[in-house]
Amino acid sequence: MRRSKIFLPTLKENPSEASITSHRLMLRAGMIRQSSSGIYTWLPLGYKVLKNIENIIRNEQNLISQELLMPTIQDSEIWKKSGRFEDYGKEMLKFKDRHEHELIYGPTNEELITDIFSKNVMSYKSLPLCLYHIQWKFRDEIRPRFGVMRGREFLMKDAYSFDKNKEDSIKCYNRMFLSYLRIFNKMQLKAIPVAADTGPIGGDLSHEFIILAETGESDVFIDKNILNEVIPDIKYDDSDKIAKLVNKLTAFYAAADDKHNEDKYLNAVKKDDMLQTRGIEVGHLFYFGDKYSKPLDANITNIEGNNSPVEMGSYGIGVSRLVGAIIDAHHDEKGICWPESVAPYIVGIINLRANDILCSELSDKIYNYLINNNIEVLYDDRDEGAGIKLAEMDLIGIPWQIRVGPRGIKNGYFELLNRESGNIIEISVNETDSIIKNIIG
Ligand code: P5A
């Protein structure tokens, strides 16, 4: 894309409404704009990142689950059956249609998916079944803040599993556990599984995935040795190996403040290995057995021909929150440094002197070359000062920058900069294709 043609309203100054870095950078980089408290418009640059994150999640979840799409608006009846119509409290947005029929804007989908299951699946022979969607949620948070980190409207990936017994349900929980480790790893995030409270979702087994960050809202207490663990290459059908991995990781002390036990912590962790810090919750796993299947009559016939409620779990990822979490983990004083896997563009070309024929010719040539090689590229072709263009490219954080200027051209080269490391290499004008093959591609 040519910078001169796209809608990218960047800001030079820090907006006063933002108190944390990721929020500030998302506003400055022209990714989002607030439309009402905790509700945002995703501008093209931000939306590209959101889609990339969705796709990483989708590709990994498709290996263990099937995607569907449930609506944002739900009937209140099923929530009355589960008991959560009252229990969920003020965070749930309730309203009536023109026929005075009570509806809600879904804060989560346990009831709806259980209802779908109960009407369409009857036998254990159809199990295991795991379904997910990526859909907007609304929670009327008492204190929406930090931009997309705690929104009222936010994008969630939520998966729901159905199994014939607890043993199988825990196997699915463990597969999700591994899937989450991989998903966050692909976004270059170090996510730590911590024992968690189940809150309004319920159940008796739950883990949150936390990214360590000073600006996080959760207090966490961990054994730092967990940070050295690498994710082994395990196949999703190898339940035993996955269970071993989950057992190994959950054996490290790691707890959010609501599950923290100081005596246990002192007992389990050496003083030098203790790390008390803050974190951002990017994912949450729940096993809750028949909490929803019982009241919503989601029964299956088992092998002996008896009827019993299906065993369930649910598994969430904060898709829109992840945009903020990734920025928090990948930025410097100049702006964002996107990991390639989620970057809105892989390469940014800066034509440092747009009114110079040689600079424009070479920039155009590199631009066309990258497009022909299917590399996402943003080409700053505007007739603006070099300083402005360099600062903006740094701010929006494209992983590779190609800088074309008159001085380089005179000597037969242009510059290639890696945004995260700051390393610059000079590339001979005749070697444009070697950049693609050896460095960027
Ligand atoms: C699990 C899937 C659930 O809702 N039901 C379906 C379960 N879990 S959860 O922990 O409440 O939410 C899942 C993830 O959504 C993100 N999240 C938010 N992101 C932005 N703004 C919010 N207000 C918000 N609330 C929750 C978190 O990443 C959470 O882990």
Coordinates of C-alpha atoms and ligand atoms in Angstrom, one line a residue:
M1 CA 0.0 0.0 0.0
R2 CA 1.1 3.6 -0.7
R3 CA 1.1 5.7 2.4
S4 CA -0.3 8.6 0.4
K5 CA -3.5 6.5 -0.2
I6 CA -4.3 4.9 3.1
F7 CA -6.3 6.1 6.1
L8 CA -3.6 6.3 8.9
P9 CA -4.3 9.2 11.2
T10 CA -1.1 9.1 13.3
L11 CA -0.6 11.6 16.2
K12 CA 2.6 13.4 17.0
E13 CA 1.7 14.2 20.6
N14 CA 0.8 11.9 23.4
P15 CA -3.0 11.8 23.9
S16 CA -3.9 12.9 27.4
E17 CA -6.6 10.2 27.7
A18 CA -4.0 7.3 27.7
S19 CA -2.2 6.5 30.9
I20 CA -0.3 3.3 29.8
T21 CA 2.1 2.8 26.9
S22 CA 0.1 0.3 24.8
H23 CA -3.0 2.6 24.8
R24 CA -0.9 5.6 24.0
L25 CA 0.9 3.9 21.1
M26 CA -2.3 2.5 19.7
L27 CA -3.9 5.9 19.6
R28 CA -0.7 7.6 18.2
A29 CA -0.1 4.9 15.6
G30 CA -3.7 5.4 14.3
M31 CA -4.9 1.9 15.2
I32 CA -8.0 2.7 17.3
R33 CA -10.3 5.6 18.3
Q34 CA -12.6 5.5 21.3
S35 CA -16.3 5.9 20.4
S36 CA -17.6 5.6 23.9
S37 CA -16.1 4.5 27.3
G38 CA -14.5 1.1 26.7
I39 CA -15.8 0.9 23.1
Y40 CA -13.5 1.4 20.1
T41 CA -13.4 1.7 16.4
W42 CA -10.6 -0.3 14.9
L43 CA -8.9 1.8 12.2
P44 CA -7.3 0.0 9.2
L45 CA -3.8 -0.4 10.7
G46 CA -5.2 -1.7 14.0
Y47 CA -7.7 -4.0 12.3
K48 CA -4.9 -5.6 10.2
V49 CA -3.1 -6.5 13.5
L50 CA -6.3 -7.8 15.0
K51 CA -6.9 -10.0 12.0
N52 CA -3.4 -11.4 12.1
I53 CA -3.8 -12.3 15.8
E54 CA -7.2 -13.9 15.0
N55 CA -5.5 -16.0 12.3
I56 CA -2.7 -17.3 14.5
I57 CA -5.4 -18.4 17.0
R58 CA -7.5 -19.9 14.3
N59 CA -4.7 -21.9 12.7
E60 CA -3.8 -23.5 16.0
Q61 CA -7.3 -24.0 17.3
N62 CA -8.4 -25.6 14.1
L63 CA -6.1 -28.5 15.0
I64 CA -8.3 -29.4 18.0
S65 CA -11.6 -27.6 17.5
Q66 CA -14.1 -26.5 14.9
E67 CA -15.0 -22.9 14.2
L68 CA -18.6 -21.7 14.1
L69 CA -20.1 -18.3 14.7
M70 CA -22.7 -17.6 17.3
P71 CA -24.6 -14.3 17.5
T72 CA -23.7 -11.4 19.8
I73 CA -27.3 -11.1 21.0
Q74 CA -28.8 -13.9 23.0
D75 CA -32.2 -14.8 24.3
S76 CA -32.6 -14.3 28.1
E77 CA -34.4 -17.6 28.5
I78 CA -31.3 -19.8 28.4
W79 CA -29.6 -17.5 31.0
K80 CA -32.6 -17.9 33.3
K81 CA -32.4 -21.6 33.0
S82 CA -28.7 -21.6 34.0
G83 CA -29.3 -19.2 36.8
R84 CA -26.8 -16.7 35.5
F85 CA -29.4 -14.1 34.3
E86 CA -29.4 -12.8 37.9
D87 CA -26.0 -14.1 39.0
Y88 CA -24.0 -12.3 36.3
G89 CA -25.0 -9.0 37.8
K90 CA -24.6 -5.5 36.3
E91 CA -21.8 -6.5 33.9
M92 CA -24.5 -8.0 31.6
L93 CA -26.3 -5.7 29.2
K94 CA -30.0 -6.6 29.2
F95 CA -32.6 -5.0 26.9
K96 CA -35.9 -5.6 25.3
D97 CA -37.0 -5.8 21.6
R98 CA -40.1 -4.2 20.2
H99 CA -42.2 -7.2 21.4
E100 CA -41.0 -6.6 25.0
H101 CA -38.9 -9.8 24.7
E102 CA -35.8 -9.8 26.9
L103 CA -32.5 -10.1 25.2
I104 CA -28.9 -9.8 26.3
Y105 CA -25.7 -8.8 24.6
G106 CA -23.5 -11.8 25.2
P107 CA -20.7 -11.5 27.8
T108 CA -19.8 -15.1 27.1
N109 CA -21.5 -18.1 25.4
E110 CA -21.7 -21.1 27.7
E111 CA -25.6 -21.2 27.7
L112 CA -26.0 -20.7 24.0
I113 CA -23.5 -23.4 22.9
T114 CA -25.0 -25.8 25.5
D115 CA -28.4 -25.1 24.1
I116 CA -27.2 -25.8 20.5
F117 CA -25.5 -29.0 21.8
S118 CA -28.6 -30.2 23.6
K119 CA -30.8 -29.9 20.5
N120 CA -28.4 -31.5 18.1
V121 CA -26.3 -34.1 19.8
M122 CA -27.7 -37.1 21.6
S123 CA -25.1 -39.8 21.8
Y124 CA -21.7 -40.3 23.2
K125 CA -20.8 -41.5 19.7
S126 CA -20.6 -37.9 18.5
L127 CA -18.0 -37.1 21.2
P128 CA -15.5 -35.6 21.8
L129 CA -16.7 -32.4 20.4
C130 CA -15.0 -29.0 20.7
L131 CA -16.4 -25.8 19.1
Y132 CA -15.1 -22.3 19.1
H133 CA -15.9 -18.9 17.7
I134 CA -14.2 -15.5 17.5
Q135 CA -16.9 -12.9 18.4
W136 CA -17.4 -9.6 20.1
K137 CA -18.5 -9.6 23.7
F138 CA -20.0 -6.9 25.9
R139 CA -19.4 -6.6 29.6
D140 CA -20.4 -3.4 31.3
E141 CA -17.2 -3.2 33.2
I142 CA -17.3 -0.8 36.2
R143 CA -14.0 0.6 35.3
P144 CA -13.1 0.2 31.6
R145 CA -9.5 1.4 31.2
F146 CA -6.2 1.1 29.5
G147 CA -7.7 1.2 26.0
V148 CA -8.3 -2.3 24.6
M149 CA -6.9 -4.0 27.8
R150 CA -10.2 -3.6 29.7
G151 CA -12.8 -2.7 27.2
R152 CA -16.6 -3.0 27.5
E153 CA -16.9 -4.3 24.0
F154 CA -14.0 -6.7 23.2
L155 CA -13.1 -9.5 20.9
M156 CA -12.8 -13.0 22.4
K157 CA -12.0 -16.4 21.1
D158 CA -14.1 -18.7 23.1
A159 CA -14.1 -22.5 22.8
Y160 CA -16.4 -25.0 24.4
S161 CA -15.8 -28.7 24.9
F162 CA -18.2 -31.6 25.3
D163 CA -17.1 -35.0 26.5
K164 CA -18.6 -38.2 27.7
N165 CA -16.8 -38.2 31.0
K166 CA -14.4 -36.2 33.2
E167 CA -11.3 -38.0 32.1
D168 CA -11.9 -37.1 28.4
S169 CA -12.9 -33.5 29.4
I170 CA -9.5 -33.1 31.2
K171 CA -7.8 -34.4 28.1
C172 CA -9.4 -31.6 26.1
Y173 CA -8.5 -29.1 28.8
N174 CA -4.9 -30.2 28.5
R175 CA -4.9 -30.0 24.7
M176 CA -6.2 -26.4 25.0
F177 CA -3.4 -25.7 27.5
L178 CA -0.8 -26.8 24.9
S179 CA -2.6 -24.9 22.2
Y180 CA -2.5 -21.7 24.2
L181 CA 1.2 -22.1 24.9
R182 CA 1.8 -22.4 21.2
I183 CA -0.5 -19.5 20.2
F184 CA 1.2 -17.1 22.6
N185 CA 4.6 -18.3 21.6
K186 CA 3.8 -17.6 18.0
M187 CA 3.1 -14.0 19.0
Q188 CA 6.4 -13.8 20.8
L189 CA 4.8 -13.6 24.2
K190 CA 5.9 -15.5 27.2
A191 CA 2.6 -16.6 28.7
I192 CA 2.7 -18.2 32.2
P193 CA -0.1 -20.5 33.3
V194 CA -1.2 -19.7 36.8
A195 CA -3.8 -21.3 39.1
A196 CA -6.9 -19.1 38.9
D197 CA -10.3 -18.4 40.4
T198 CA -13.3 -19.4 38.3
G199 CA -15.5 -16.3 39.0
P200 CA -18.8 -16.0 37.2
I201 CA -18.0 -18.9 34.8
G202 CA -17.7 -21.4 37.6
G203 CA -16.2 -24.9 37.9
D204 CA -13.4 -26.4 40.0
L205 CA -10.4 -26.3 37.7
S206 CA -9.0 -23.2 36.0
H207 CA -5.8 -21.6 34.8
E208 CA -5.1 -18.2 33.5
F209 CA -2.4 -17.4 31.0
I210 CA -0.5 -14.3 32.2
I211 CA 2.0 -12.1 30.4
L212 CA 4.3 -10.4 32.8
A213 CA 3.9 -6.6 32.5
E214 CA 4.2 -3.7 35.0
T215 CA 1.0 -2.3 33.6
G216 CA -0.9 -5.5 34.1
E217 CA -4.0 -5.6 36.3
S218 CA -3.3 -8.9 38.1
D219 CA -0.8 -9.4 40.9
V220 CA 1.1 -12.6 40.3
F221 CA 3.4 -14.7 42.4
I222 CA 5.7 -17.1 40.5
D223 CA 8.7 -19.3 40.7
K224 CA 10.9 -17.7 38.0
N225 CA 12.2 -21.1 36.8
I226 CA 9.0 -21.5 34.9
L227 CA 10.2 -18.8 32.5
N228 CA 13.0 -21.1 31.3
E229 CA 10.6 -23.8 30.2
V230 CA 10.4 -24.4 26.4
I231 CA 7.4 -25.9 24.7
P232 CA 8.2 -29.4 23.4
D233 CA 7.0 -30.7 20.1
I234 CA 4.0 -32.9 21.1
K235 CA 1.2 -34.1 18.8
Y236 CA -2.3 -33.2 19.9
D237 CA -3.4 -36.9 20.0
D238 CA -0.6 -37.8 22.4
S239 CA -2.7 -37.3 25.6
D240 CA -0.1 -38.8 27.9
K241 CA 2.7 -36.5 26.8
I242 CA 0.5 -33.5 27.0
A243 CA -0.7 -34.5 30.5
K244 CA 3.0 -34.8 31.6
L245 CA 3.7 -31.3 30.2
V246 CA 0.7 -29.8 31.9
N247 CA 1.7 -31.5 35.2
K248 CA 5.3 -30.3 34.9
L249 CA 4.3 -26.7 34.2
T250 CA 1.5 -26.5 36.8
A251 CA 3.9 -28.0 39.4
F252 CA 5.8 -24.7 39.5
Y253 CA 4.3 -22.2 42.0
A254 CA 2.4 -19.6 40.0
A255 CA -0.7 -17.9 41.3
A256 CA -2.7 -14.8 40.8
D257 CA -3.5 -12.9 44.0
D258 CA -6.9 -14.5 44.5
K259 CA -5.3 -17.9 44.7
H260 CA -2.1 -16.9 46.3
N261 CA -1.0 -18.6 49.5
E262 CA 2.0 -17.0 51.2
D263 CA 2.9 -20.0 53.3
K264 CA 2.8 -22.4 50.4
Y265 CA 4.8 -19.9 48.3
L266 CA 7.5 -19.6 51.0
N267 CA 7.6 -23.4 51.3
A268 CA 7.7 -24.2 47.6
V269 CA 10.0 -21.6 46.2
K270 CA 13.6 -20.6 47.0
K271 CA 14.0 -17.0 47.9
D272 CA 16.1 -16.2 44.9
D273 CA 13.5 -17.7 42.6
M274 CA 10.6 -15.7 43.8
L275 CA 9.1 -13.2 41.5
Q276 CA 6.2 -11.1 42.6
T277 CA 5.0 -8.9 39.8
R278 CA 2.0 -7.8 37.7
G279 CA 0.6 -9.4 34.6
I280 CA -2.0 -9.2 31.8
E281 CA -4.4 -12.1 31.6
V282 CA -4.6 -13.1 28.0
G283 CA -6.3 -16.4 28.3
H284 CA -8.4 -18.5 30.7
L285 CA -9.3 -22.2 30.8
F286 CA -12.2 -23.6 32.8
Y287 CA -13.4 -27.1 33.5
F288 CA -16.9 -27.1 35.0
G289 CA -18.4 -30.6 34.4
D290 CA -22.2 -30.4 34.3
K291 CA -22.7 -26.8 35.6
Y292 CA -24.5 -25.8 32.3
S293 CA -25.4 -29.2 30.8
K294 CA -27.5 -30.2 33.8
P295 CA -29.8 -27.1 33.9
L296 CA -30.0 -26.9 30.1
D297 CA -30.7 -30.6 29.6
A298 CA -27.7 -31.3 27.5
N299 CA -27.7 -35.1 28.1
I300 CA -26.1 -37.9 26.2
T301 CA -26.7 -41.6 26.2
N302 CA -23.6 -43.5 27.3
I303 CA -22.3 -46.8 26.1
E304 CA -24.6 -48.6 28.6
G305 CA -27.6 -46.7 27.2
N306 CA -28.1 -44.5 30.2
N307 CA -28.6 -40.7 30.0
S308 CA -26.3 -38.3 31.7
P309 CA -25.3 -34.6 31.4
V310 CA -22.4 -34.0 29.1
E311 CA -19.1 -32.9 30.6
M312 CA -18.0 -29.4 29.6
G313 CA -15.2 -26.9 29.7
S314 CA -14.7 -23.4 28.2
Y315 CA -11.6 -21.7 27.0
G316 CA -11.1 -18.0 26.3
I317 CA -8.5 -15.8 24.7
G318 CA -8.7 -12.0 24.9
V319 CA -8.1 -11.3 21.2
S320 CA -8.4 -7.5 21.3
R321 CA -6.6 -7.4 24.6
L322 CA -3.7 -9.2 23.0
V323 CA -3.0 -6.3 20.7
G324 CA -2.2 -4.2 23.8
A325 CA -0.3 -7.0 25.5
I326 CA 1.9 -7.5 22.4
I327 CA 2.7 -3.8 22.2
D328 CA 3.5 -3.8 25.9
A329 CA 6.0 -6.5 25.4
H330 CA 7.4 -5.1 22.1
H331 CA 8.1 -1.4 22.0
D332 CA 10.8 1.2 22.7
E333 CA 10.9 4.9 23.2
K334 CA 10.2 5.5 19.5
G335 CA 7.2 3.3 19.2
I336 CA 6.0 -0.2 18.5
C337 CA 8.3 -3.0 17.4
W338 CA 5.8 -5.6 15.9
P339 CA 6.8 -9.3 15.9
E340 CA 6.6 -10.3 12.2
S341 CA 3.8 -12.8 12.9
V342 CA 1.3 -10.1 13.8
A343 CA 2.8 -7.0 12.0
P344 CA 0.4 -5.0 9.8
Y345 CA 3.1 -4.8 7.1
I346 CA 6.4 -6.7 7.0
V347 CA 8.3 -4.0 5.2
G348 CA 8.1 -0.3 5.2
I349 CA 9.8 1.6 2.4
I350 CA 10.7 5.2 3.1
N351 CA 11.5 7.3 0.1
L352 CA 13.5 9.9 1.9
R353 CA 13.2 12.4 -1.0
A354 CA 10.0 11.9 -2.9
N355 CA 10.8 14.7 -5.4
D356 CA 14.0 13.1 -6.5
I357 CA 13.6 11.1 -9.6
L358 CA 16.3 8.5 -8.8
C359 CA 14.9 8.0 -5.3
S360 CA 11.4 7.5 -6.6
E361 CA 12.5 5.2 -9.3
L362 CA 14.4 2.9 -7.0
S363 CA 11.6 3.1 -4.3
D364 CA 9.0 2.1 -6.9
K365 CA 11.2 -0.7 -8.1
I366 CA 11.7 -2.1 -4.6
Y367 CA 7.9 -1.7 -3.9
N368 CA 6.9 -3.6 -7.0
Y369 CA 9.5 -6.2 -6.3
L370 CA 8.1 -6.8 -2.8
I371 CA 4.5 -6.9 -4.0
N372 CA 5.4 -9.4 -6.7
N373 CA 6.9 -11.6 -3.9
N374 CA 3.7 -11.4 -1.9
I375 CA 5.3 -9.4 0.9
E376 CA 3.0 -7.0 2.8
V377 CA 4.6 -3.6 2.3
L378 CA 3.8 0.0 3.2
Y379 CA 5.5 2.5 0.9
D380 CA 5.8 6.0 2.3
D381 CA 5.8 7.9 -1.0
R382 CA 4.6 11.2 0.4
D383 CA 6.3 14.5 -0.3
E384 CA 7.1 15.1 3.4
G385 CA 10.3 15.8 5.4
A386 CA 12.5 12.7 5.9
G387 CA 12.4 13.3 9.7
I388 CA 8.6 13.0 9.8
K389 CA 8.5 9.9 7.7
L390 CA 11.3 8.2 9.7
A391 CA 9.5 9.0 13.0
E392 CA 6.2 7.7 11.8
M393 CA 7.7 4.5 10.4
D394 CA 9.4 3.9 13.8
L395 CA 6.1 4.7 15.6
I396 CA 4.0 2.2 13.7
G397 CA 6.6 -0.4 14.2
I398 CA 6.9 -2.3 10.9
P399 CA 9.6 -4.9 11.4
W400 CA 11.8 -4.1 8.4
Q401 CA 12.4 -0.6 7.0
I402 CA 14.0 0.2 3.7
R403 CA 15.3 3.7 3.5
V404 CA 16.0 5.1 0.0
G405 CA 17.9 8.4 -0.1
P406 CA 20.0 10.4 -2.5
R407 CA 23.3 9.9 -0.7
G408 CA 22.9 6.1 -0.8
I409 CA 21.9 6.0 -4.4
K410 CA 24.9 8.0 -5.4
N411 CA 27.0 5.3 -3.9
G412 CA 24.8 2.5 -5.2
Y413 CA 23.0 1.4 -2.1
F414 CA 20.0 1.7 0.1
E415 CA 19.5 0.9 3.8
L416 CA 17.7 -1.9 5.5
L417 CA 16.9 -1.5 9.1
N418 CA 15.6 -4.0 11.6
R419 CA 13.1 -2.2 13.8
E420 CA 13.6 -4.3 17.0
S421 CA 17.4 -4.5 17.0
G422 CA 18.1 -1.2 15.3
N423 CA 20.7 -2.9 13.1
I424 CA 21.2 -1.3 9.7
I425 CA 22.7 -2.9 6.7
E426 CA 23.6 -1.4 3.4
I427 CA 22.2 -3.2 0.4
S428 CA 23.6 -2.8 -3.1
V429 CA 21.1 -1.5 -5.5
N430 CA 21.8 -4.5 -7.8
E431 CA 21.0 -7.0 -5.0
T432 CA 17.4 -6.1 -4.2
D433 CA 16.3 -9.7 -4.7
S434 CA 18.8 -11.0 -2.2
I435 CA 17.1 -9.1 0.6
I436 CA 13.9 -10.9 -0.1
K437 CA 15.5 -14.3 -0.2
N438 CA 18.0 -14.0 2.6
I439 CA 16.7 -11.5 5.1
I440 CA 13.0 -10.7 4.9
G441 CA 11.5 -13.7 3.2
Ligands
P5A1 C1 -13.9 -18.7 28.7 C2 -14.5 -18.7 27.3 C3 -14.7 -16.6 29.8 O1 -15.5 -15.8 29.5 N1 -16.2 -18.2 28.8 C4 -15.9 -18.4 27.4 C5 -15.0 -18.1 29.6 N2 -13.5 -16.4 30.4 S1 -13.0 -14.9 30.8 O2 -11.8 -15.1 31.6 O3 -14.0 -14.2 31.5 O4 -12.6 -14.2 29.5 C6 -11.7 -14.7 28.6 C7 -10.6 -13.8 28.2 O5 -11.2 -12.6 27.7 C8 -10.4 -11.5 28.0 N3 -11.2 -10.4 28.6 C9 -11.2 -9.1 28.2 N4 -10.5 -8.5 27.3 C10 -10.7 -7.1 27.2 N5 -11.6 -6.4 27.9 C11 -12.3 -7.1 28.9 N6 -13.2 -6.4 29.6 C12 -12.1 -8.5 29.1 N7 -12.7 -9.4 29.9 C13 -12.1 -10.6 29.6 C14 -9.3 -11.9 28.9 O6 -8.1 -12.1 28.1 C15 -9.8 -13.3 29.4 O7 -8.8 -14.2 29.7

